């Protein structure tokens, strides 16, 4: 059997009730030279193996099933990359779906510009209230439309080399919208596995944008379904804590980038620390609040933050005698 043009990598864990929609969206692609690699990051013990086996019988060797101990979705994606045979790699999550022309439209741009290493696209989303939004670029990611580009065909655009400078300021390339030329990854670009935060793929695409030219299809070609209970929807505070960790990693990882990009990281880190300081303060955890406000000030000076830090220290000393050494914040799934 010859190698497929595209390998679609789909991690899942206890999502059998949603997985059928995702797999069906791959099977419905107008471009049909693909393989689908499903990685059960668990194992799930919910019938995932039987569901995928059924698709495997209908589609022959085009469906590959991998089971691994639970390590997180990014470790599962990396396992899929290692197993993939396609020249191009696409990524899909178990609770999301591709629109029928996704692979076809992205590959059209690759054919016009074979020098590209990554092609992404706009996407639609369904929020937790069940409301459908046609374009994330129009609703949540306006910076995506400010990236300078050259239009090589209707809706098919090649980004200027400055894409990184925009992407570092706003996350707008979601996991499910990327189609990657596999040889661009070499042995060093993989999904970040040391943080469960739902946007760690941000660094995957940032790394690619530094290595290769990037294009995009200005059409919503995938649908992101917000799902209660997913990591990214579980706790606003938990996400802020993990986002802080991610930004600290990015600050060291991209310390050789432009002054503007480094400033963008510092600005986001300072904002996140201030938010965590306010959360701690409201929970009467004044030692943690002082530490978070102090970290924000070390990154970026702000007079209001100084006031909040001093108030936090004063309140902590009045109650316990001295500020805490490490930020501690109770994480509630009700946030």
Short mmCIF file of C-alpha atoms in Angstrom, two decimals:
data_model
loop_
_atom_site.label_atom_id
_atom_site.label_comp_id
_atom_site.label_asym_id
_atom_site.label_seq_id
_atom_site.Cartn_x
_atom_site.Cartn_y
_atom_site.Cartn_z
CA UNK A 1 0.00 0.00 0.00
CA UNK A 2 1.42 3.39 -1.00
CA UNK A 3 1.78 6.12 1.57
CA UNK A 4 -1.17 8.53 1.82
CA UNK A 5 -0.82 12.22 1.04
CA UNK A 6 -2.29 13.32 4.38
CA UNK A 7 -2.20 11.78 7.85
CA UNK A 8 -4.97 13.04 10.13
CA UNK A 9 -3.97 12.71 13.79
CA UNK A 10 -6.84 12.42 16.27
CA UNK A 11 -6.19 12.00 20.03
CA UNK A 12 -9.10 10.95 22.21
CA UNK A 13 -9.83 10.02 25.80
CA UNK A 14 -13.27 8.96 27.01
CA UNK A 15 -14.97 10.78 24.13
CA UNK A 16 -16.68 7.88 22.37
CA UNK A 17 -20.01 9.73 22.35
CA UNK A 18 -18.41 12.52 20.27
CA UNK A 19 -15.78 10.58 18.35
CA UNK A 20 -18.12 9.35 15.62
CA UNK A 21 -18.79 12.92 14.45
CA UNK A 22 -15.07 13.64 14.20
CA UNK A 23 -14.28 10.43 12.29
CA UNK A 24 -17.25 10.92 9.96
CA UNK A 25 -15.95 14.40 9.09
CA UNK A 26 -12.65 12.87 7.94
CA UNK A 27 -14.41 10.17 5.94
CA UNK A 28 -16.50 12.87 4.24
CA UNK A 29 -13.51 14.82 2.92
CA UNK A 30 -13.65 15.74 -0.78
CA UNK A 31 -9.91 14.93 -0.88
CA UNK A 32 -9.70 11.23 -0.20
CA UNK A 33 -5.99 10.30 -0.13
CA UNK A 34 -5.69 10.25 3.65
CA UNK A 35 -5.09 7.99 6.62
CA UNK A 36 -6.63 8.56 10.03
CA UNK A 37 -4.57 7.82 13.14
CA UNK A 38 -6.69 7.60 16.30
CA UNK A 39 -4.68 7.63 19.53
CA UNK A 40 -6.59 6.48 22.60
CA UNK A 41 -4.73 8.27 25.38
CA UNK A 42 -6.03 6.21 28.24
CA UNK A 43 -7.07 3.67 27.38
CA UNK A 44 -10.64 4.94 27.58
CA UNK A 45 -12.53 1.68 28.32
CA UNK A 46 -15.68 3.27 26.88
CA UNK A 47 -15.99 1.45 23.57
CA UNK A 48 -13.55 3.66 21.68
CA UNK A 49 -11.60 0.63 20.45
CA UNK A 50 -14.76 -1.06 19.13
CA UNK A 51 -15.96 2.10 17.40
CA UNK A 52 -12.63 2.64 15.63
CA UNK A 53 -12.40 -1.06 14.73
CA UNK A 54 -15.77 -0.76 12.98
CA UNK A 55 -14.50 2.12 10.87
CA UNK A 56 -11.31 0.15 10.21
CA UNK A 57 -13.29 -2.76 8.75
CA UNK A 58 -15.13 -0.39 6.41
CA UNK A 59 -12.07 1.62 5.36
CA UNK A 60 -9.33 -0.99 5.39
CA UNK A 61 -5.84 0.13 6.29
CA UNK A 62 -6.76 3.81 6.20
CA UNK A 63 -7.71 3.79 9.90
CA UNK A 64 -4.86 3.25 12.38
CA UNK A 65 -5.59 2.74 16.07
CA UNK A 66 -3.02 3.30 18.82
CA UNK A 67 -3.50 2.82 22.55
CA UNK A 68 -1.14 4.38 25.06
CA UNK A 69 -1.10 5.10 28.82
CA UNK A 70 -2.69 8.43 29.68
CA UNK A 71 -0.11 11.16 29.06
CA UNK A 72 -2.22 14.04 27.76
CA UNK A 73 -3.42 15.03 24.31
CA UNK A 74 -0.12 16.59 23.22
CA UNK A 75 1.80 13.40 23.97
CA UNK A 76 -0.85 11.57 21.95
CA UNK A 77 -0.42 14.00 19.06
CA UNK A 78 3.33 13.45 19.16
CA UNK A 79 2.77 9.68 19.04
CA UNK A 80 0.58 10.24 15.99
CA UNK A 81 3.33 12.27 14.32
CA UNK A 82 5.79 9.41 14.82
CA UNK A 83 3.34 6.89 13.35
CA UNK A 84 2.23 9.04 10.41
CA UNK A 85 3.11 8.06 6.83
CA UNK A 86 1.65 11.07 5.01
CA UNK A 87 3.63 13.94 3.53
CA UNK A 88 1.21 16.33 5.22
CA UNK A 89 -0.14 16.20 8.77
CA UNK A 90 -3.56 17.43 9.90
CA UNK A 91 -4.82 17.50 13.47
CA UNK A 92 -8.33 16.93 14.76
CA UNK A 93 -9.77 16.65 18.27
CA UNK A 94 -12.42 14.13 19.24
CA UNK A 95 -15.04 16.78 20.00
CA UNK A 96 -14.48 18.79 16.79
CA UNK A 97 -14.96 18.25 13.07
CA UNK A 98 -13.61 19.14 9.65
CA UNK A 99 -15.81 20.67 6.99
CA UNK A 100 -15.82 18.54 3.79
CA UNK A 101 -13.47 20.73 1.72
CA UNK A 102 -10.86 21.37 4.42
CA UNK A 103 -8.02 19.20 3.14
CA UNK A 104 -8.79 19.95 -0.49
CA UNK A 105 -8.66 23.74 -0.07
CA UNK A 106 -5.49 23.69 1.99
CA UNK A 107 -3.75 21.38 -0.45
CA UNK A 108 -4.71 23.70 -3.31
CA UNK A 109 -2.57 26.36 -1.66
CA UNK A 110 0.28 23.89 -1.14
CA UNK A 111 0.14 23.02 -4.85
CA UNK A 112 0.35 26.69 -5.80
CA UNK A 113 3.11 27.36 -3.28
CA UNK A 114 5.04 24.13 -2.55
CA UNK A 115 7.60 26.14 -0.57
CA UNK A 116 5.10 26.59 2.26
CA UNK A 117 5.51 24.50 5.40
CA UNK A 118 2.18 25.25 7.08
CA UNK A 119 -1.27 26.20 5.84
CA UNK A 120 -3.96 27.11 8.35
CA UNK A 121 -7.53 28.37 7.97
CA UNK A 122 -10.37 30.18 9.70
CA UNK A 123 -12.84 28.04 11.66
CA UNK A 124 -16.35 28.16 13.04
CA UNK A 125 -17.28 27.37 16.61
CA UNK A 126 -20.26 26.36 18.70
CA UNK A 127 -20.21 27.90 22.19
CA UNK A 128 -21.38 26.33 25.45
CA UNK A 129 -24.87 27.77 24.90
CA UNK A 130 -25.10 25.98 21.55
CA UNK A 131 -24.79 29.17 19.48
CA UNK A 132 -23.03 28.77 16.12
CA UNK A 133 -20.42 31.39 15.15
CA UNK A 134 -19.27 31.26 11.55
CA UNK A 135 -15.78 32.77 11.90
CA UNK A 136 -13.39 32.87 14.85
CA UNK A 137 -11.34 35.47 12.98
CA UNK A 138 -14.34 37.81 13.00
CA UNK A 139 -15.43 37.10 16.58
CA UNK A 140 -12.36 36.34 18.72
CA UNK A 141 -9.15 36.77 16.71
CA UNK A 142 -9.15 40.07 14.79
CA UNK A 143 -5.35 40.12 14.67
CA UNK A 144 -5.43 37.21 12.21
CA UNK A 145 -6.83 39.52 9.55
CA UNK A 146 -4.11 42.11 10.16
CA UNK A 147 -1.27 39.80 9.08
CA UNK A 148 0.18 41.12 5.78
CA UNK A 149 -0.35 38.65 2.94
CA UNK A 150 -0.19 37.99 -0.78
CA UNK A 151 -3.32 36.50 -2.35
CA UNK A 152 -2.30 33.84 -4.87
CA UNK A 153 -5.85 32.69 -5.69
CA UNK A 154 -9.32 33.56 -4.35
CA UNK A 155 -9.22 32.95 -0.60
CA UNK A 156 -5.71 31.45 -0.74
CA UNK A 157 -3.12 33.66 0.90
CA UNK A 158 0.59 33.55 1.74
CA UNK A 159 1.52 35.31 4.95
CA UNK A 160 4.37 37.76 5.17
CA UNK A 161 7.44 36.56 7.13
CA UNK A 162 6.24 38.80 9.98
CA UNK A 163 3.49 36.29 10.89
CA UNK A 164 5.36 35.35 14.09
CA UNK A 165 5.12 38.94 15.34
CA UNK A 166 1.33 38.77 15.11
CA UNK A 167 0.92 35.22 16.37
CA UNK A 168 2.98 35.93 19.50
CA UNK A 169 0.47 38.65 20.38
CA UNK A 170 -2.68 36.58 19.85
CA UNK A 171 -3.38 32.86 19.60
CA UNK A 172 -5.32 32.36 16.36
CA UNK A 173 -3.97 29.13 14.84
CA UNK A 174 -5.88 26.40 16.68
CA UNK A 175 -4.70 22.80 16.58
CA UNK A 176 -7.46 21.65 14.23
CA UNK A 177 -6.80 24.23 11.49
CA UNK A 178 -3.18 23.41 10.70
CA UNK A 179 -2.01 21.34 7.75
CA UNK A 180 1.75 20.82 8.10
CA UNK A 181 4.39 19.57 5.70
CA UNK A 182 5.86 16.78 7.79
CA UNK A 183 9.47 17.38 6.76
CA UNK A 184 9.26 20.85 8.34
CA UNK A 185 9.04 19.29 11.80
CA UNK A 186 12.40 17.46 11.58
CA UNK A 187 13.15 15.93 15.00
CA UNK A 188 12.77 19.03 17.14
CA UNK A 189 9.32 20.57 16.59
CA UNK A 190 6.68 18.70 18.55
CA UNK A 191 3.72 19.57 20.75
CA UNK A 192 4.70 20.79 24.21
CA UNK A 193 3.90 18.12 26.80
CA UNK A 194 4.82 19.74 30.15
CA UNK A 195 1.63 21.78 30.51
CA UNK A 196 -1.98 20.59 30.17
CA UNK A 197 -3.24 24.07 29.29
CA UNK A 198 -5.50 23.93 26.28
CA UNK A 199 -3.43 26.35 24.18
CA UNK A 200 -0.03 24.73 24.34
CA UNK A 201 -0.27 24.09 20.59
CA UNK A 202 0.37 27.83 20.33
CA UNK A 203 4.11 27.12 20.68
CA UNK A 204 3.95 24.35 18.07
CA UNK A 205 2.70 26.82 15.47
CA UNK A 206 4.99 29.61 16.70
CA UNK A 207 7.98 27.31 16.18
CA UNK A 208 6.77 26.47 12.67
CA UNK A 209 6.20 30.12 11.79
CA UNK A 210 9.85 30.81 12.60
CA UNK A 211 11.09 27.91 10.47
CA UNK A 212 9.01 28.14 7.29
CA UNK A 213 6.73 30.28 5.16
CA UNK A 214 3.07 29.98 6.08
CA UNK A 215 -0.18 30.42 4.17
CA UNK A 216 -3.83 30.32 5.05
CA UNK A 217 -7.23 29.76 3.53
CA UNK A 218 -9.57 32.62 4.39
CA UNK A 219 -12.55 30.33 4.89
CA UNK A 220 -13.90 28.54 7.99
CA UNK A 221 -12.99 24.93 7.19
CA UNK A 222 -13.42 23.31 10.61
CA UNK A 223 -15.83 23.50 13.54
CA UNK A 224 -14.70 23.75 17.16
CA UNK A 225 -17.35 22.54 19.60
CA UNK A 226 -17.04 23.92 23.13
CA UNK A 227 -17.57 20.99 25.49
CA UNK A 228 -18.23 21.22 29.22
CA UNK A 229 -15.66 19.29 31.19
CA UNK A 230 -12.81 19.71 28.71
CA UNK A 231 -9.51 21.01 30.10
CA UNK A 232 -9.90 24.41 28.46
CA UNK A 233 -13.44 24.87 29.82
CA UNK A 234 -13.06 23.41 33.32
CA UNK A 235 -11.74 26.34 35.34
CA UNK A 236 -10.90 29.91 34.42
CA UNK A 237 -8.48 30.13 37.33
CA UNK A 238 -6.77 26.84 36.47
CA UNK A 239 -6.32 28.05 32.91
CA UNK A 240 -4.83 31.34 34.15
CA UNK A 241 -2.31 29.46 36.31
CA UNK A 242 -1.32 27.22 33.39
CA UNK A 243 -1.29 30.19 30.99
CA UNK A 244 1.20 31.93 33.31
CA UNK A 245 3.39 28.82 33.21
CA UNK A 246 3.19 28.69 29.42
CA UNK A 247 4.08 32.37 29.02
CA UNK A 248 7.09 31.94 31.31
CA UNK A 249 8.24 29.07 29.10
CA UNK A 250 7.68 31.19 25.99
CA UNK A 251 9.67 34.06 27.49
CA UNK A 252 12.78 31.88 27.74
CA UNK A 253 12.11 29.93 24.55
CA UNK A 254 11.84 33.05 22.39
CA UNK A 255 14.39 35.26 24.11
CA UNK A 256 16.15 35.74 20.77
CA UNK A 257 13.12 37.16 18.96
CA UNK A 258 12.46 40.84 18.27
CA UNK A 259 12.09 43.41 21.04
CA UNK A 260 8.43 43.86 20.06
CA UNK A 261 7.73 40.13 20.36
CA UNK A 262 9.48 39.92 23.74
CA UNK A 263 7.43 42.88 24.92
CA UNK A 264 4.21 41.16 23.79
CA UNK A 265 5.07 38.10 25.91
CA UNK A 266 5.93 40.26 28.94
CA UNK A 267 2.72 42.25 28.56
CA UNK A 268 0.59 39.08 28.51
CA UNK A 269 2.52 37.59 31.43
CA UNK A 270 2.09 40.73 33.54
CA UNK A 271 -1.64 40.84 32.76
CA UNK A 272 -2.08 37.17 33.69
CA UNK A 273 -0.18 37.61 36.97
CA UNK A 274 -2.32 40.65 37.84
CA UNK A 275 -5.47 38.61 37.19
CA UNK A 276 -4.19 35.82 39.42
CA UNK A 277 -3.34 38.39 42.08
CA UNK A 278 -6.90 39.70 41.98
CA UNK A 279 -8.33 36.16 42.19
CA UNK A 280 -6.12 35.44 45.22
CA UNK A 281 -7.04 38.72 46.88
CA UNK A 282 -10.76 38.01 46.51
CA UNK A 283 -10.20 34.60 48.11
CA UNK A 284 -8.41 36.30 51.06
CA UNK A 285 -5.15 34.59 50.08
CA UNK A 286 -3.13 37.76 50.56
CA UNK A 287 0.32 36.16 50.57
CA UNK A 288 -0.33 34.55 47.18
CA UNK A 289 -1.83 37.82 45.91
CA UNK A 290 1.29 39.76 46.92
CA UNK A 291 3.52 37.25 45.16
CA UNK A 292 1.48 37.39 41.94
CA UNK A 293 1.38 41.19 41.98
CA UNK A 294 5.11 41.22 42.67
CA UNK A 295 5.77 38.97 39.69
CA UNK A 296 3.65 41.23 37.49
CA UNK A 297 5.73 44.23 38.58
CA UNK A 298 8.99 42.39 37.85
CA UNK A 299 7.74 41.87 34.31
CA UNK A 300 6.10 45.23 33.70
CA UNK A 301 5.76 48.23 36.02
CA UNK A 302 2.25 49.46 36.76
CA UNK A 303 1.28 51.91 39.48
CA UNK A 304 -2.07 50.32 40.26
CA UNK A 305 -0.38 46.95 40.71
CA UNK A 306 1.99 48.51 43.27
CA UNK A 307 -1.02 49.67 45.29
CA UNK A 308 -2.63 46.21 45.16
CA UNK A 309 0.62 44.53 46.16
CA UNK A 310 1.09 46.83 49.15
CA UNK A 311 -2.50 46.27 50.26
CA UNK A 312 -2.02 42.51 49.96
CA UNK A 313 1.17 42.60 52.04
CA UNK A 314 -0.46 44.76 54.69
CA UNK A 315 -3.46 42.48 54.97
CA UNK A 316 -1.28 39.35 55.11
CA UNK A 317 0.98 40.80 57.84
CA UNK A 318 -2.03 41.86 59.87
CA UNK A 319 -3.37 38.30 59.76
CA UNK A 320 -0.38 35.98 59.63
CA UNK A 321 2.82 37.94 60.24
CA UNK A 322 4.64 37.67 56.87
CA UNK A 323 3.94 37.15 53.15
CA UNK A 324 3.82 33.64 51.73
CA UNK A 325 6.82 32.25 49.87
CA UNK A 326 5.02 30.53 47.00
CA UNK A 327 1.77 31.51 45.25
CA UNK A 328 -1.03 29.19 46.31
CA UNK A 329 -4.46 29.55 44.82
CA UNK A 330 -7.40 27.32 45.46
CA UNK A 331 -8.74 26.11 42.14
CA UNK A 332 -12.51 25.78 41.93
CA UNK A 333 -14.23 24.17 38.96
CA UNK A 334 -17.04 26.64 39.57
CA UNK A 335 -14.94 29.58 38.40
#
